[in-house]
Amino acid sequence: MKKIIIWILFIALFLILSIGIFDMPTSPTLDAPSYNETIHYYLENGVNETGAINIVTAVITDYRGFDTLGETIVLFAAIVAVSSVLRIPSKKNEEEAQKHE
Amino acid sequence: MIEQLPIINLLLLLGTALIIPLFKKRPFQLSLTLCFLVLLTVLVSSVFLLIHVLEYGEFYYHFGNHENLIGIEFLIDAFSAFFTVFVAALVLVIYLYSWKDKTEGIENKEFGRYYILLFILLFSIFGILYSNDLFNTYVFIEILSITSCAIISIKRKKETYTAAFRYVMLNEIASMSYLLGVALIYMITGHLNLERVATSLQSIWPLYSTNIIIAIGFMTIGVGIKAAIFPFHIWLPDAHATAPSTSSAILSGIVVKIYILVLVKLLFRVFGMEIVEALHIKWIMLILGSAGMIMGSIFAIAQKDVKRMLGYSSVAQIGYIILGIGLFTEAGLQAAFFHIISHGIMKAALFLSVGVIIYYKHVQKLKDFEGIGYQMPISMTVFSFGALGMVGIPLTSGFISKFNLGIAVIDANLIFFLIIIILSGLLNVVYYFPIVISAFLKDNKEMQKIPHIEKVPNIMLIPILTLGVAIVVLGLFPNLIMDIIVSVVATLF
Amino acid sequence: MDIINAILIIILVICAIAVERTKDLVSAIIIFSAYSLFMSVVWLLLKSPDVALTEAAIGAGVTSILFFAVISKTERFEK
Amino acid sequence: MNDTILKSITRIIVPFIQVYGVFIILHGHLSPGGGFSGGALIGTSLILFTLVFGVKKAKVKFSERVAEISGSAGIIIYVLVGIVGLVLAGSFLTNIEAGFPAGVAGTLMSAGMIPIIMIGIGIKVASTMITLFHTLVEEEVR
Amino acid sequence: MIILQKILENINYLGGIALFLIGLHTVVTHSNLIKRIIGLNIMGTGVFLFFVAIGNVTGGEPPIMTEDNIGAIFINPLPSVLILTGIVVVVSMTVYSLSLVIRIFETYGTIDQKELTRLISEQNNHD
């Protein structure tokens, strides 16, 4: 019973969202709202301003470089988090460390 | 030079996080002092920024000298500058407490990692507050969620793992729905900058209203899960109860509030009043807020564990904040912001003083708190101040925020919610007073025989006392920060 | 082109449902890895080679290896 | 695993994967790819090495200390490049304006700070992938 | 017929939403923790598919400006940029939750949410 209710809920959600999608400016053409002056700027001036012919790279590292810095920090945080969960200083190592001190 | 201060703040925090691992072989004290100095510098520079902003007005910071059409932008105005000062000050106090706090399951060797995580967490909070870009906010939110989970699971106890796991799952669902919302917004506006999105949303709102409604739904639910707004609060009590006390103080005092501030930014800066009114977001928030106030308090009464009780109390207090924001008036927002500050201070005081008690007595159940006031007078006094503030007794900062909220509700002609505020205050009395009473007033002769065992190092006591004093000072002179809050709120309208 | 795209999307959805239905976690992850590869093909069709390359390396490669590493330490079958 | 064929093939194939990864990182501004995919490829090659030869031997080649330092180095390179922009052009992460040589578009030595940042990201991603794998695998039951 | 054509036009968006929901369903209903993490990954790729589909332009080319394609139509590079960031973020969250799963299995001997809840409530009653 519970399963059926959840399924109905999800299908209803899907239908609602699809109705929303049919309202959207979805056609993948040049007059989509997302293809606006920002993109034209990137495509026209990207090569001259950054010197990179791959515009995706130009945007990643130059125009939106701060995002990428944040994303490397996510990786850094992930390493620290995972090792804080998994890496247990085993007793042997601890004793050895104390000996050194 | 002053234009560079925000990024210098961020880089200082990040640099400290990167440097700490190098200190492994060096004396531990050195790195602790370094961290302290960095935090102090950050606090001073944020205060400086706040003064500058209040005097000369807001300014923008453009990364790589690209304008906001193509690049990422920081907006430093009274809103972000004020809350960064609050966050930096509170973290500094909590940091001082954790200096000697080799307690509660954080092993000695873990402290390096704990501070790395703390600094990255602070970095991301500053980023969220400054950022004026939807996707940049998403990146910072992800950093914040991974670090805030990690400072829970750093305590190697059984329960922490399951609590942290649940927190991670909900966090990730929330992030994904936020990102889907950003995608929908980007699809129709083609911008990611908050101001540009806001202007273009105003013009296309009649065209793509279904789309915008769905986007708003996804984004607010995503942020709402992270902010533990009432029906989405299920992760909060577990996470707060099992985390180490310092982490609980940070999570409850700061992290949850940051997500609420993100919600405020979205509602006021991006969607704008027209859309908010058309969608009746006001009523949704008012109802959810008041439901949280009542239900959180009722759940809290049933708890036996003191930290779990504090967690449910947080749910109730978040309800107050949401209620204040949901009024969508200046008075309501002022009350909500004041409550963000005062609740942050009070919850930090409560969690830290409970931390001291747990450290020395190894008890966490409410029934073990009998007569503890004789044994540990200082921390229990601070606890009582926090508890009185939560209830809203005059002379504490909690009273001021509830008073302001009440006035805001009356101004908005919604008397019904005044009743709920009073009812919730009474429920607060039900679960906070018994602890205080049993701790101090239990006439137990055995208890008086036991000499007080409070041998807490000064470095731990000073932060607790600072927080206790801050509660009273804010209760007596609320205008110290109320004047700033008025100008902060003015930036949002 | 549209037809290929549509077929690929349908395959993706089928893969996702199959992942959800499979009780054996190892086969679920193998299906998931195939799903990632299909996804990167879709992204190639959508003219984003950068994303496709990253997904193929990270989604199909690293993620599934990490999953296998964890499953070898825990249980293989879902109850 | 003690299979000679597997071991010798791995020995041959790992350098090729790594060279390909380095190629992808360095050509990030010329062709699809970049720090993420190239770094992930290098990380995958190290994971392959670990799978075949065991954690102990892999740790000799790529020890914890190296992983830690290279992980931090990735971000530090990035931040330093940003600070150069901060000092010279008055804004964090400024490229050509800060005086990075633009070069001729379309050649390897061009695009100012972009290749440097890509190398930083590549180091970071590769070391992260391998560190995470090692931590997940080697951890022992208490 | 019109509906079919509409569906075909929007197939990427629909697929993205469907994958998002399937992933969400996996996370919400399954009790196996690893299955839940896989569900998160599916959710993530669903959102990313949606995002990348926004950037597509019919007849466009990848935005790499070589001499061969001067004057060609290029697709929107911004969604690709955002997704590149997103993929790595999801991987790091996945790894962190996997490490938690290992610890949970060590302490409780199971990775099934229902059994975990039972064990924890037993423990609480025991105290």
PDB file of C-alpha atoms in Angstrom, chain D residues 30-32 36-37 125 129 132 135-136 139-142, chain E residues 64 66 84-85 88 91-92 95 98-99 102-103 106-107:
ATOM      1  CA  LEU D  30      43.222  23.540 -27.208  1.00  0.00           C
ATOM      2  CA  SER D  31      40.995  20.483 -27.231  1.00  0.00           C
ATOM      3  CA  PRO D  32      38.270  18.899 -25.130  1.00  0.00           C
ATOM      4  CA  PHE D  36      39.456  17.229 -14.378  1.00  0.00           C
ATOM      5  CA  SER D  37      39.461  14.527 -16.990  1.00  0.00           C
ATOM      6  CA  VAL D 125      42.328  15.697  -8.896  1.00  0.00           C
ATOM      7  CA  MET D 129      41.453  10.154  -6.473  1.00  0.00           C
ATOM      8  CA  LEU D 132      40.680   8.450  -1.508  1.00  0.00           C
ATOM      9  CA  THR D 135      42.103   5.319   2.305  1.00  0.00           C
ATOM     10  CA  LEU D 136      39.024   3.337   1.399  1.00  0.00           C
ATOM     11  CA  GLU D 139      41.698   0.830   6.270  1.00  0.00           C
ATOM     12  CA  GLU D 140      41.681  -2.125   8.637  1.00  0.00           C
ATOM     13  CA  VAL D 141      38.889  -3.437  10.775  1.00  0.00           C
ATOM     14  CA  ARG D 142      39.393  -2.552  14.382  1.00  0.00           C
TER      15      ARG D 142
ATOM     16  CA  ILE E  64      36.405  25.031 -29.865  1.00  0.00           C
ATOM     17  CA  THR E  66      39.838  26.168 -34.662  1.00  0.00           C
ATOM     18  CA  LEU E  84      32.187  19.976 -14.928  1.00  0.00           C
ATOM     19  CA  THR E  85      32.212  21.494 -11.477  1.00  0.00           C
ATOM     20  CA  VAL E  88      33.473  16.441  -9.183  1.00  0.00           C
ATOM     21  CA  VAL E  91      32.038  12.321  -6.545  1.00  0.00           C
ATOM     22  CA  SER E  92      33.471  13.808  -3.377  1.00  0.00           C
ATOM     23  CA  VAL E  95      33.224   9.055  -1.372  1.00  0.00           C
ATOM     24  CA  LEU E  98      30.935   5.558   1.309  1.00  0.00           C
ATOM     25  CA  SER E  99      33.488   6.025   4.069  1.00  0.00           C
ATOM     26  CA  ILE E 102      32.305   1.343   5.949  1.00  0.00           C
ATOM     27  CA  ARG E 103      32.286   2.591   9.529  1.00  0.00           C
ATOM     28  CA  GLU E 106      32.060  -2.115  11.214  1.00  0.00           C
ATOM     29  CA  THR E 107      30.116  -0.920  14.213  1.00  0.00           C
TER      30      THR E 107
END
